[in-house]
Tab-separated table of C-alpha atoms in Angstrom:
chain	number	residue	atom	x	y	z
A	23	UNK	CA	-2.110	-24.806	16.743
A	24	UNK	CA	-4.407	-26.355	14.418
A	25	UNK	CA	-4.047	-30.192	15.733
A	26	UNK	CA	-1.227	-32.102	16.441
A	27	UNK	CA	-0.196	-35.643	15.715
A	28	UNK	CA	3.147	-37.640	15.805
A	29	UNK	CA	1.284	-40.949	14.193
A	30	UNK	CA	2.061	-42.257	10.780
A	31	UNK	CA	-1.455	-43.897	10.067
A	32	UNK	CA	-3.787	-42.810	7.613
A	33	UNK	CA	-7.077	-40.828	8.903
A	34	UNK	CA	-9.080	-43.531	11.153
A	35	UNK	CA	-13.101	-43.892	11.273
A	36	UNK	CA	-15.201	-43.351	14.069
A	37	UNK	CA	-15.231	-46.809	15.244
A	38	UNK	CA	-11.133	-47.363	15.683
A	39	UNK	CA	-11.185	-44.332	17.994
A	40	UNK	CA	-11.211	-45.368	21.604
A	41	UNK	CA	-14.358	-44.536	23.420
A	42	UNK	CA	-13.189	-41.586	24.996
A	43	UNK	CA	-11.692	-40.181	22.202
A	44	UNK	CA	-12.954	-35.849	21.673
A	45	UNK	CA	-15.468	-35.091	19.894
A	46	UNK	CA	-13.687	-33.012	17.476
A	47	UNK	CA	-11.698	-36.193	16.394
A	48	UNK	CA	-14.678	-38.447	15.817
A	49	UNK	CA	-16.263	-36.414	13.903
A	50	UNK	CA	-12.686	-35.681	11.492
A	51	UNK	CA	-13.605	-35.894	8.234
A	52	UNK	CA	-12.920	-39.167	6.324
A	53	UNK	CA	-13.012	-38.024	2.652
A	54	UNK	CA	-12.481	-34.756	1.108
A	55	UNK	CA	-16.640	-34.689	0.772
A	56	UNK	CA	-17.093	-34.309	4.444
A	57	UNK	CA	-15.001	-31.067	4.988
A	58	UNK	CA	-17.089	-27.991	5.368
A	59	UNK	CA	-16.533	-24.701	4.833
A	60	UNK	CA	-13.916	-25.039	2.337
A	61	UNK	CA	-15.617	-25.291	-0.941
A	62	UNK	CA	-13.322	-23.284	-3.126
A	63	UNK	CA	-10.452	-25.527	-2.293
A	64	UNK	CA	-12.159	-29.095	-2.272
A	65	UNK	CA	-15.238	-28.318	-4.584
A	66	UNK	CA	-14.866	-29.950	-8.027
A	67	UNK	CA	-12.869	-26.986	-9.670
A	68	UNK	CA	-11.421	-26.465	-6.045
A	69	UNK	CA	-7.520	-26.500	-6.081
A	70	UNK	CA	-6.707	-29.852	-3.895
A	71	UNK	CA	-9.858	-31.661	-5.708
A	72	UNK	CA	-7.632	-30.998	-9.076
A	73	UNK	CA	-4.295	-32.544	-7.739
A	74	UNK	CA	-6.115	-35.761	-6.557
A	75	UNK	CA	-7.660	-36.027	-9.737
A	76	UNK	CA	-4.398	-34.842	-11.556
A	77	UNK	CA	-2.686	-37.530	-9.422
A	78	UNK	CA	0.290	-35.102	-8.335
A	79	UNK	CA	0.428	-33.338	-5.132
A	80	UNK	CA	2.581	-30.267	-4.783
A	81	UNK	CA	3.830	-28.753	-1.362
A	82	UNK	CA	1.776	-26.633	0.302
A	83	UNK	CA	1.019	-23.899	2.597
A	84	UNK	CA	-2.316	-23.670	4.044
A	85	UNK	CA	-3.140	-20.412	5.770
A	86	UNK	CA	-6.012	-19.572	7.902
A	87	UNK	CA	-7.515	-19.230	11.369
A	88	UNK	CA	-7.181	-21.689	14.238
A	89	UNK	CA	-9.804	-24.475	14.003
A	90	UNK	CA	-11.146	-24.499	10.125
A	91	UNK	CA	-9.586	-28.017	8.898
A	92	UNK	CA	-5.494	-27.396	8.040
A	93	UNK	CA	-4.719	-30.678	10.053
A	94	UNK	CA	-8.084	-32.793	8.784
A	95	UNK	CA	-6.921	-31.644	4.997
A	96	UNK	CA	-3.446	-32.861	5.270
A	97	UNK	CA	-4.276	-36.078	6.548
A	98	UNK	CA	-7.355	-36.660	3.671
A	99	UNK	CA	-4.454	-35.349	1.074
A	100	UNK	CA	-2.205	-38.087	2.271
A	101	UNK	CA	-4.993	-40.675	2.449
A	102	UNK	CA	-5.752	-39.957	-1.269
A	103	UNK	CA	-2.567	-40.265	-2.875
A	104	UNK	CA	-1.310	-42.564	-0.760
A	105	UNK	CA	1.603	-41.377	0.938
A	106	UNK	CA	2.763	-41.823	4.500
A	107	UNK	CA	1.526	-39.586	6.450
A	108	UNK	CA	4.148	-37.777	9.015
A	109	UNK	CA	3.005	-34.721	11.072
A	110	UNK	CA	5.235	-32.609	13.850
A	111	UNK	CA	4.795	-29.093	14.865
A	112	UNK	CA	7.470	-26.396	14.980
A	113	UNK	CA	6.231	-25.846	18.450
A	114	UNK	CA	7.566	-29.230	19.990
A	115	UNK	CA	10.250	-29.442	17.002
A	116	UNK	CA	14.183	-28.760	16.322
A	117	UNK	CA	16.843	-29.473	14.053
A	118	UNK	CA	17.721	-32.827	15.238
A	119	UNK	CA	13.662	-33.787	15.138
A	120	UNK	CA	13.796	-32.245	11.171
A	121	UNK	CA	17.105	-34.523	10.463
A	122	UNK	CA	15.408	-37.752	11.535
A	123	UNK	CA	12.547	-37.320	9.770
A	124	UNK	CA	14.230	-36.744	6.197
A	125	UNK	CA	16.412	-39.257	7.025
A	126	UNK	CA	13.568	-41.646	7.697
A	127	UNK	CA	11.778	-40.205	4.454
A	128	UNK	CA	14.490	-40.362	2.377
A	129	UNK	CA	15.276	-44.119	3.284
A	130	UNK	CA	11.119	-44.813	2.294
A	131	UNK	CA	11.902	-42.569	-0.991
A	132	UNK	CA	14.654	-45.325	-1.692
A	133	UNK	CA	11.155	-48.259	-1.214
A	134	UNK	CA	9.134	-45.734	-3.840
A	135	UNK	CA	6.732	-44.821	-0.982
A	136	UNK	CA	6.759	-40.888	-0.565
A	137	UNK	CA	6.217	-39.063	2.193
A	138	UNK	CA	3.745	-36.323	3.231
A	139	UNK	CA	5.602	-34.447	5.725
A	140	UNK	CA	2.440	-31.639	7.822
A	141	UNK	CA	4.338	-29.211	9.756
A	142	UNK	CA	1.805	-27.510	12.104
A	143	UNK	CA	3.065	-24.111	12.958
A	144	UNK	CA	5.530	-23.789	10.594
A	145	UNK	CA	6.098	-20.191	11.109
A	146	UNK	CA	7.368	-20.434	14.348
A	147	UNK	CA	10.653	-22.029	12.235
A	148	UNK	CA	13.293	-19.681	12.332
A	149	UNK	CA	14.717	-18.746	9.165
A	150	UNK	CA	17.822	-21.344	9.003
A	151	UNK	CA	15.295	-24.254	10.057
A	152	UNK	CA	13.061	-23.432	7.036
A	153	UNK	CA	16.121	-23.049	4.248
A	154	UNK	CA	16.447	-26.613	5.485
A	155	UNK	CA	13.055	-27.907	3.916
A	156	UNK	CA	14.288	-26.366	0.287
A	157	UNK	CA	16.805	-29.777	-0.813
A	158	UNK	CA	14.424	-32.703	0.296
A	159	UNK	CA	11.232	-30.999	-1.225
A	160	UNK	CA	13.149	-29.704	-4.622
A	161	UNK	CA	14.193	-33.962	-4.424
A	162	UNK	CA	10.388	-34.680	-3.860
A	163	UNK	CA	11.721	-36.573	-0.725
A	164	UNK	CA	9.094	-34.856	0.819
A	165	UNK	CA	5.770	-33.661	0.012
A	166	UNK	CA	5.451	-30.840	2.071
A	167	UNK	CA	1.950	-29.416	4.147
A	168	UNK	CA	2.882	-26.607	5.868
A	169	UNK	CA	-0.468	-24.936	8.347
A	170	UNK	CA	-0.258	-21.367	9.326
A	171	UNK	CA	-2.426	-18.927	10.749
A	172	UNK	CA	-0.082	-16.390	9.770
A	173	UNK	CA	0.521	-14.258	6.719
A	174	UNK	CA	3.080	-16.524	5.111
A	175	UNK	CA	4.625	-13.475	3.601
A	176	UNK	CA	5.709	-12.500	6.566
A	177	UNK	CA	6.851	-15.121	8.091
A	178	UNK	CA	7.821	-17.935	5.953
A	179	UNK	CA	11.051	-17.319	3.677
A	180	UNK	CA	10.857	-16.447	0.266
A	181	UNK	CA	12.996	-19.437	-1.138
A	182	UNK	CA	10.017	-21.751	0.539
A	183	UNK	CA	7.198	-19.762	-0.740
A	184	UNK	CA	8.194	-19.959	-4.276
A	185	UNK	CA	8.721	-23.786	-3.952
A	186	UNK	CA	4.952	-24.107	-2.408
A	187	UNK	CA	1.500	-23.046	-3.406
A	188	UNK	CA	-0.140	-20.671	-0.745
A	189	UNK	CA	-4.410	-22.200	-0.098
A	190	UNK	CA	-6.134	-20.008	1.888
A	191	UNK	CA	-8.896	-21.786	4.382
A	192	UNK	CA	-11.869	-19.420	5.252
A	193	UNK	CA	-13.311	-18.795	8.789
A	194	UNK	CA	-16.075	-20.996	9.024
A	195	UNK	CA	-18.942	-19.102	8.512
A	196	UNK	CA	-22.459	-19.972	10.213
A	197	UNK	CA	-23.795	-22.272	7.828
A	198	UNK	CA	-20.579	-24.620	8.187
A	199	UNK	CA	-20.438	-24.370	11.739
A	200	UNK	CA	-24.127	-25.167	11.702
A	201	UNK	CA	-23.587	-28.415	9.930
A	202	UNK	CA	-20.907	-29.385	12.044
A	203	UNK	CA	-23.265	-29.168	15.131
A	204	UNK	CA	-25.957	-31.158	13.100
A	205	UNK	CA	-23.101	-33.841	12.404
A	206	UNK	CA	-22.230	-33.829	16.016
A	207	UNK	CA	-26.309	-34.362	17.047
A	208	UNK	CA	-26.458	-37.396	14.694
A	209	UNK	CA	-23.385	-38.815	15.725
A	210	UNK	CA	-24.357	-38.833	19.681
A	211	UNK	CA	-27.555	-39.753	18.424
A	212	UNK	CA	-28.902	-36.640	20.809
A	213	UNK	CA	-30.293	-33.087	20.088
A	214	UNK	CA	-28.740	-30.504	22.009
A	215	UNK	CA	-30.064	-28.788	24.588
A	216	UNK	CA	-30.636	-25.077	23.647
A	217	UNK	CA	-32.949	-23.363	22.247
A	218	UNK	CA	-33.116	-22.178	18.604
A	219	UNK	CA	-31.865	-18.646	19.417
A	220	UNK	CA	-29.045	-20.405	21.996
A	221	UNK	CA	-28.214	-22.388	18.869
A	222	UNK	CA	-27.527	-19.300	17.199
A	223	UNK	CA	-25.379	-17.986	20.045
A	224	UNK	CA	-23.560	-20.802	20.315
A	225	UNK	CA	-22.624	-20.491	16.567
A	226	UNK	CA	-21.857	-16.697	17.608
A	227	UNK	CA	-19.546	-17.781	19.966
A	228	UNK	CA	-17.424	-19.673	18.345
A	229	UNK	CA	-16.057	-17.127	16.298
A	230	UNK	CA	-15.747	-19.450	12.793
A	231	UNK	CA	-13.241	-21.901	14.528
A	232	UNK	CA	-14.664	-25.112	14.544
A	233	UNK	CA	-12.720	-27.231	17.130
A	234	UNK	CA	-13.722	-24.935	19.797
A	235	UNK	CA	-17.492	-25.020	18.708
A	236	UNK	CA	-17.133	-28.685	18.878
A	237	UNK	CA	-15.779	-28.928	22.601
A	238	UNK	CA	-18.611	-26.618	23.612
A	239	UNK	CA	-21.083	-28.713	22.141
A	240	UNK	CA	-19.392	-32.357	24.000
A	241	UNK	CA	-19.600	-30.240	27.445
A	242	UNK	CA	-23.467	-29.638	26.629
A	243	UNK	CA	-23.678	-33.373	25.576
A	244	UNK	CA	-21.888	-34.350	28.990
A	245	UNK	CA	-24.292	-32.724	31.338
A	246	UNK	CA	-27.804	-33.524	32.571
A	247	UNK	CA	-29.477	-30.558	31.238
A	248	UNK	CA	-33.338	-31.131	31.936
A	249	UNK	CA	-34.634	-28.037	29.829
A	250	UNK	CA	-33.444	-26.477	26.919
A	251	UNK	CA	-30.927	-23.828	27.473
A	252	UNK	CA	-31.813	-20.098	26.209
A	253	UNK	CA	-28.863	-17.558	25.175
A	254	UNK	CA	-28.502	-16.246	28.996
A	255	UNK	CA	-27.943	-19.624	30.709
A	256	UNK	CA	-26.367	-20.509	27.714
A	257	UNK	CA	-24.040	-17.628	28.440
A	258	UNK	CA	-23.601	-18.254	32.007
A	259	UNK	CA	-22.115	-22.000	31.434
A	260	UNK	CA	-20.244	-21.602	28.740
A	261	UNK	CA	-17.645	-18.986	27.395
A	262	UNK	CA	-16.921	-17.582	24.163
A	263	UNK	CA	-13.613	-17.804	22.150
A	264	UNK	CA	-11.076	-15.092	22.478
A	265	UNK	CA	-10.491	-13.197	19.132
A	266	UNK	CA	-7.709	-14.256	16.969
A	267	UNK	CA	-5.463	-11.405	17.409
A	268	UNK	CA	-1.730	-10.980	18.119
A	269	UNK	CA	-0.672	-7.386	18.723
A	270	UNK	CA	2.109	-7.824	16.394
A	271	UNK	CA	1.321	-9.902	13.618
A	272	UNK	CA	-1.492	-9.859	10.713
A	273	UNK	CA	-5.157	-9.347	12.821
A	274	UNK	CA	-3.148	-6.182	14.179
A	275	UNK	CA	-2.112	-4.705	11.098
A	276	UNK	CA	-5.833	-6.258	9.339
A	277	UNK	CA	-7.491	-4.149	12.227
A	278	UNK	CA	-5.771	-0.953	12.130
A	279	UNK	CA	-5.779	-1.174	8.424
A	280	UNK	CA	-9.626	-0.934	8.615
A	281	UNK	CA	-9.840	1.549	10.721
A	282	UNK	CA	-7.988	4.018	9.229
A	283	UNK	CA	-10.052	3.103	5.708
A	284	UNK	CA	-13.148	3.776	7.334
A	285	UNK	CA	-11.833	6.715	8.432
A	286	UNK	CA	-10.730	7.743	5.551
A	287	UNK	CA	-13.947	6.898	3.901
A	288	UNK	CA	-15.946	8.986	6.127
A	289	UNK	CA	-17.727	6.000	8.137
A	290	UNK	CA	-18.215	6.841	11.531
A	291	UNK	CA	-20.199	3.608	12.502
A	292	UNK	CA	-17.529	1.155	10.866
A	293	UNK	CA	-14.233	3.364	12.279
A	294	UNK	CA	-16.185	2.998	15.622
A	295	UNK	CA	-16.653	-0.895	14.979
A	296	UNK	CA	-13.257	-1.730	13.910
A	297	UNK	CA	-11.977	0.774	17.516
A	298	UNK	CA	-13.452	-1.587	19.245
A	299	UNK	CA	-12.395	-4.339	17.985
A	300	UNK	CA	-9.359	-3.182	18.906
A	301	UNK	CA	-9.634	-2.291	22.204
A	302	UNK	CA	-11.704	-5.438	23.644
A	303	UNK	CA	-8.807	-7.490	21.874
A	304	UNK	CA	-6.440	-6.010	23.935
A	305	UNK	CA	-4.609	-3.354	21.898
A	306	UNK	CA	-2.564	-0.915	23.641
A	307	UNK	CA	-4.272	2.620	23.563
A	308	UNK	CA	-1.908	4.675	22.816
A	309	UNK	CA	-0.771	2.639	19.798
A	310	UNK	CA	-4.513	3.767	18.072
A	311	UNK	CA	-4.014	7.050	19.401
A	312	UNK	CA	-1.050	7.300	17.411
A	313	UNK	CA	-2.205	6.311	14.157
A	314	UNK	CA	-5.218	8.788	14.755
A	315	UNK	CA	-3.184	11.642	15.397
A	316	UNK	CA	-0.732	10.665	12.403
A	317	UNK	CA	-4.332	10.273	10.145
A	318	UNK	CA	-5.299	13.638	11.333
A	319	UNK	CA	-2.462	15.306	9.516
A	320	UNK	CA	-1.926	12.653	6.443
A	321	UNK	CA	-6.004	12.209	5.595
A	322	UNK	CA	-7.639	15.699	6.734
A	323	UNK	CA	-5.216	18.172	7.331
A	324	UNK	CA	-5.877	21.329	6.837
A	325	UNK	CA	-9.591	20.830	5.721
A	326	UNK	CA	-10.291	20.664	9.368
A	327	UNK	CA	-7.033	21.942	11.566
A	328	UNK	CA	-9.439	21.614	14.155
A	329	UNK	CA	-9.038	17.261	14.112
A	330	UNK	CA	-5.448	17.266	14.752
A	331	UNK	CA	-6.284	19.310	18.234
A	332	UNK	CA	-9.147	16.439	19.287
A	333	UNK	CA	-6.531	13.952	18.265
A	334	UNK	CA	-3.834	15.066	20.628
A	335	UNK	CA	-6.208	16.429	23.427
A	336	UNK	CA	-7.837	12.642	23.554
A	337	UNK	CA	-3.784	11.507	23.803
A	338	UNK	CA	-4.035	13.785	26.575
A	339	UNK	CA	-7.220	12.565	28.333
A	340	UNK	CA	-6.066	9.241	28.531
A	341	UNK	CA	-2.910	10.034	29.737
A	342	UNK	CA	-4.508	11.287	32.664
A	343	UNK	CA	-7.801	9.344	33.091
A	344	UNK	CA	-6.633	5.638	31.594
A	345	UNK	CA	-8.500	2.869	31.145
A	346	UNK	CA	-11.831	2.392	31.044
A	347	UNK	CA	-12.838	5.771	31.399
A	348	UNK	CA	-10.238	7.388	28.989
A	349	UNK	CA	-11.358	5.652	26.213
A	350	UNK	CA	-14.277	7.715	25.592
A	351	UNK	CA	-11.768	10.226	24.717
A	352	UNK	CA	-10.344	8.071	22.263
A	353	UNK	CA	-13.849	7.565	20.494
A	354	UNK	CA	-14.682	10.979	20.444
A	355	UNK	CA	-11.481	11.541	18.423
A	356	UNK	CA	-12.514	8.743	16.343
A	357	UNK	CA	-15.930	10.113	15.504
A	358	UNK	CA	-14.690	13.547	14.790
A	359	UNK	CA	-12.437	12.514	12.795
A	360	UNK	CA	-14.597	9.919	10.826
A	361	UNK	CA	-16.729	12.955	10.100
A	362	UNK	CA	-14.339	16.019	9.394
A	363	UNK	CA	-13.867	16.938	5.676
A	364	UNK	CA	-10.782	15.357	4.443
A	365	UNK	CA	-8.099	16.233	2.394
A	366	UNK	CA	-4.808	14.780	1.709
A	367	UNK	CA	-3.049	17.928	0.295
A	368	UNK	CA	-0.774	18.584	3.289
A	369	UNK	CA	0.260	14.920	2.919
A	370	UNK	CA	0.746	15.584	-1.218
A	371	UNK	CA	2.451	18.799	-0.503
A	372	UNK	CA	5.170	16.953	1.906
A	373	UNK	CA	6.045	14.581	-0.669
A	374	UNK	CA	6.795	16.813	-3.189
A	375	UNK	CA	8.333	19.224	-1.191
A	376	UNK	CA	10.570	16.389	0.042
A	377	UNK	CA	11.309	15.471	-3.297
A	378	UNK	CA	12.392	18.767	-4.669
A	379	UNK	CA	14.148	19.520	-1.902
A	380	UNK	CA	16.474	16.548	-2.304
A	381	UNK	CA	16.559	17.262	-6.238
A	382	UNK	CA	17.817	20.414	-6.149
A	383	UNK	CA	20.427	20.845	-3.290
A	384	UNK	CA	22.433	23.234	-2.027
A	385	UNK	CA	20.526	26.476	-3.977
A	386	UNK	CA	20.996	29.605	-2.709
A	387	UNK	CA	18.141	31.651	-2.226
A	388	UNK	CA	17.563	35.131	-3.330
A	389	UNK	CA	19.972	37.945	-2.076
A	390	UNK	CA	16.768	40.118	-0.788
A	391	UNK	CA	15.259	37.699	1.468
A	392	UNK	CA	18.743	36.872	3.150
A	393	UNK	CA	19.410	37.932	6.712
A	394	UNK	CA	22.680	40.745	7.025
A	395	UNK	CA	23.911	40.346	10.476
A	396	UNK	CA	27.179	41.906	9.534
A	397	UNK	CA	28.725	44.785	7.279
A	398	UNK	CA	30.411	42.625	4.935
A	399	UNK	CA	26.489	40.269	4.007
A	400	UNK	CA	24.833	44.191	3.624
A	401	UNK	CA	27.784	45.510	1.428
A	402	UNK	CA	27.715	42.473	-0.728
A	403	UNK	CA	23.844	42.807	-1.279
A	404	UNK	CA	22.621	40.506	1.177
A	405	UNK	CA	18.694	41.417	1.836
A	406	UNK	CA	18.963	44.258	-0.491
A	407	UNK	CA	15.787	45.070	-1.955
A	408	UNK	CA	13.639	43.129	0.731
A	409	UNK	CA	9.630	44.064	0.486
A	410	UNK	CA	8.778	44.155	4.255
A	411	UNK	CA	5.313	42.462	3.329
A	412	UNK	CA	3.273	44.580	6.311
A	413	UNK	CA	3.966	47.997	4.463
A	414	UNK	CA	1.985	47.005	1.618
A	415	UNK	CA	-1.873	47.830	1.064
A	416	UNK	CA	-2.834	43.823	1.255
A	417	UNK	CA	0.026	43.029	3.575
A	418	UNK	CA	1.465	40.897	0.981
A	419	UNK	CA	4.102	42.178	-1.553
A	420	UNK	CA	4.039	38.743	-3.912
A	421	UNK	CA	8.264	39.144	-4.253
A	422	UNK	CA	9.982	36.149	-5.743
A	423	UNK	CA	11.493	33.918	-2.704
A	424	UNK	CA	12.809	31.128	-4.407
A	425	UNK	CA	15.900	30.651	-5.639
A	426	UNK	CA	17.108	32.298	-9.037
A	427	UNK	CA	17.968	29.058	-10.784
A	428	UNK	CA	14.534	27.466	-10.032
A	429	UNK	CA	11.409	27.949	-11.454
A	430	UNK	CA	8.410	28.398	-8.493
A	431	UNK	CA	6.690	24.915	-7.605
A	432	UNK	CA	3.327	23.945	-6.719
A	433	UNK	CA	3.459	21.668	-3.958
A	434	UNK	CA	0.507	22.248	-1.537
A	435	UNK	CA	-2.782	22.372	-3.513
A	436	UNK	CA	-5.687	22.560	-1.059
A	437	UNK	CA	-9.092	20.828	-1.873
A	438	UNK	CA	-12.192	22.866	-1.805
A	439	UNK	CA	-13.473	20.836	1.293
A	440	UNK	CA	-13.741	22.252	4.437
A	441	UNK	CA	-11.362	24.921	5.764
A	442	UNK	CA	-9.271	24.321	2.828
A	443	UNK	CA	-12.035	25.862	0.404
A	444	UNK	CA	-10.968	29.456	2.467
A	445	UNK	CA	-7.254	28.761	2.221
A	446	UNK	CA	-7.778	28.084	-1.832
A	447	UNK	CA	-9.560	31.273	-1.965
A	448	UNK	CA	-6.867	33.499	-0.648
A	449	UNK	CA	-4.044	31.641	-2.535
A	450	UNK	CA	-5.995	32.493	-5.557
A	451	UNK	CA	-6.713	35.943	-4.199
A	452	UNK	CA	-2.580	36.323	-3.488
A	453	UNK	CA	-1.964	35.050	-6.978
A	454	UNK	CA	-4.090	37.500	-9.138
A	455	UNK	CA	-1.990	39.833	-6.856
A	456	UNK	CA	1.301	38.653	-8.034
A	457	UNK	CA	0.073	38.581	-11.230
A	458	UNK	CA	-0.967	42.581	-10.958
A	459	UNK	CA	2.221	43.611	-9.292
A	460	UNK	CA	4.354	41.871	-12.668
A	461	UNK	CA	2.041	43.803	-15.335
């Protein structure tokens, strides 16, 4: 959750805050000038910099990770257009919680005073509970801010999507973080206590979310560091943030999307890199052993046979060694199959296969290649004129096998990579055979 709030009032300065108040919120920006990070949305052709100036604010959906400003910029839009400001998260929230608060908005509709409505989580809605936004924004009742770090695609009804524009908010990248830190220094009037290359770790470890880098920096700021910090007693005091990922939601399907890209595209050191990305977040094993046997057949097939055998032995390894120590077996499988020729033929050949298949029925195939189990199939021709393909000189007698209302198909064409290159040779080879027998 980005930041929650249940208060009506506009953004406050630094000096209404009580004493104690967190870092993080003293140093919330004021004006849209003071976010960071998120140029391309409140730069001067940035998207919520052109409805201030416009003077109409639509509803909204902003998407992106935990900690780069969704709460700050709902609060700054509100400020700006002046509208009453009214935050709850789906979290904490129900029905009755959503029926007060359009009641209460639609009773300050009736003064002329709109309301910004910021719903933090708003995914975690349930379908029924987000049909109910569609009446009091399509009234303008409510203006509404909706923060996700999920892809709203997936999660947030159609009917609400087309009735809100999706802003993305980038990670915040090194340079933003950086000035955040360098805001925090002159606001506590006090340097921090780390060295330049701790700095940098301390940036690192944040992972672009900038709320966490900010409570790092107020427990540095709280103790009585005598000398500068370096990276390993950095390290040693504080921790770094988790990676954003949820094993069944978008950095899952992000990650293994990557993965089997670089794969594809014959990268051993990114495939490796986005593996273990994976695996330190958490993932289960034999999920990514799944999707690299299943790429072993779809992306190199038959260019290398050889890569669906690593893929299923490494299945095999970790079923009997586990974790840690089976997981080399799952990077070996990785890197050979990063670097095996690849071809997607087999894959190609399925899908047409498929298709035909389904196109064309219930065809009979030809008498000669049909099995005669009983008097009646042999005296009514049934595999009647049958080459036995071993009797012939090449062991292959290039008879007709499919069915007599259907022209022959091409469906598997292999690639001249790899072990395919051999198997296109011999189907060529075969074929000028046909071709001989028919003259």
């Amino acid at each position: 959750m980005d930041d929650f709030f249940t208060t009506d009032d506009a953004p406050q300065g630094t000096d209404t805050l009580p004493v104690n108040a967190p870092l993080a919120e003293k140093l919330r920006p004021r004006n849209l000038d003071e976010v960071v990070g998120q140029d391309h949305l409140v730069g001067e052709e940035g998207a919520l910099k052109r409805m201030i100036v416009a003077g109409k604010l639509s509803s909204i959906i902003f998407w992106g990770p935990p900690g780069t400003g969704k709460t700050s910029l709902a609060r700054l839009l509100a400020n700006e257009t002046d509208l009453r400001f009214k935050a709850i998260s789906a979290v904490f929230s129900g029905v009755g919680d959503l029926k007060k608060v359009f009641a209460e908005a639609e009773q300050r509709q009736k003064t002329g005073k709109q309301t910004l409505l910021f719903v933090d989580e708003i995914h975690r809605f349930n379908r029924s509970q987000q049909d109910s936004f569609l009446p009091y924004v399509e009234k303008g009742t409510v203006i509404l801010v909706g923060a996700t770090t999920e892809n709203p695609s997936f999660e947030l009804n159609a009917a609400l999507l087309s009735r809100t524009q999706v802003l993305i908010l980038n990670r915040l990248d090194s340079a933003a973080l950086g000035q955040l830190l360098t805001k925090a220094e002159a606001l506590t009037e006090s340097a921090l206590p780390v060295t330049d290359g701790a700095r940098e770790a301390l940036i690192a470890s944040a992972d672009g979310d900038g709320r966490f880098l900010l409570n790092q920096a107020e427990t540095l700021f709280s103790l009585s560091i005598d000398e500068p910090l370096d990276s390993a007693a950095l390290a040693k005091l504080l921790h770094r943030r988790m990676a954003v990922y949820d094993k069944d939601r978008e950095g899952h399907y992000n990650l293994i999307s990557a993965l089997h890209k670089s794969l594809r595209g014959s990268d051993p050191q990114a495939s490796l890199y986005y593996l273990a990305r994976m695996l330190v977040a958490g993932e289960e094993p034999l999920y990514i052993l799944r999707r690299i046997v299943r790429f072993a057949s779809e992306d190199i097939g038959l260019a290398d046979p050889q890569a669906l055998v690593q893929a299923l032995a490494a299945k095999d390894a970790y079923d009997f060694l586990g974790s840690p120590e089976g997981e080399l077996a799952i990077v070996q499988a990785c890197l050979y199959c990063a670097t095996a020729p690849k071809s997607n033929a087999a894959y190609k050949a399925q899908k047409a296969a498929w298709k035909s298949a389904k196109q064309t029925g219930s065809l009979m195939p030809p008498q000669n290649i049909l099995n005669a189990p009983t008097k009646l199939m042999k005296e009514i021709g049934y595999g009647e004129g049958y080459s036995y393909d071993h009797e012939s000189d090449e062991g292959f007698s290039g008879d007709n096998y499919w069915p007599e209302e259907m022209e022959p198909e091409q469906f598997y064409r292999p690639v001249d990579r790899g072990f395919e290159h051999k198997i296109r040779e011999r189907l060529d080879y075969w074929e000028t055979l046909r071709r001989d027998n028919k003259v």
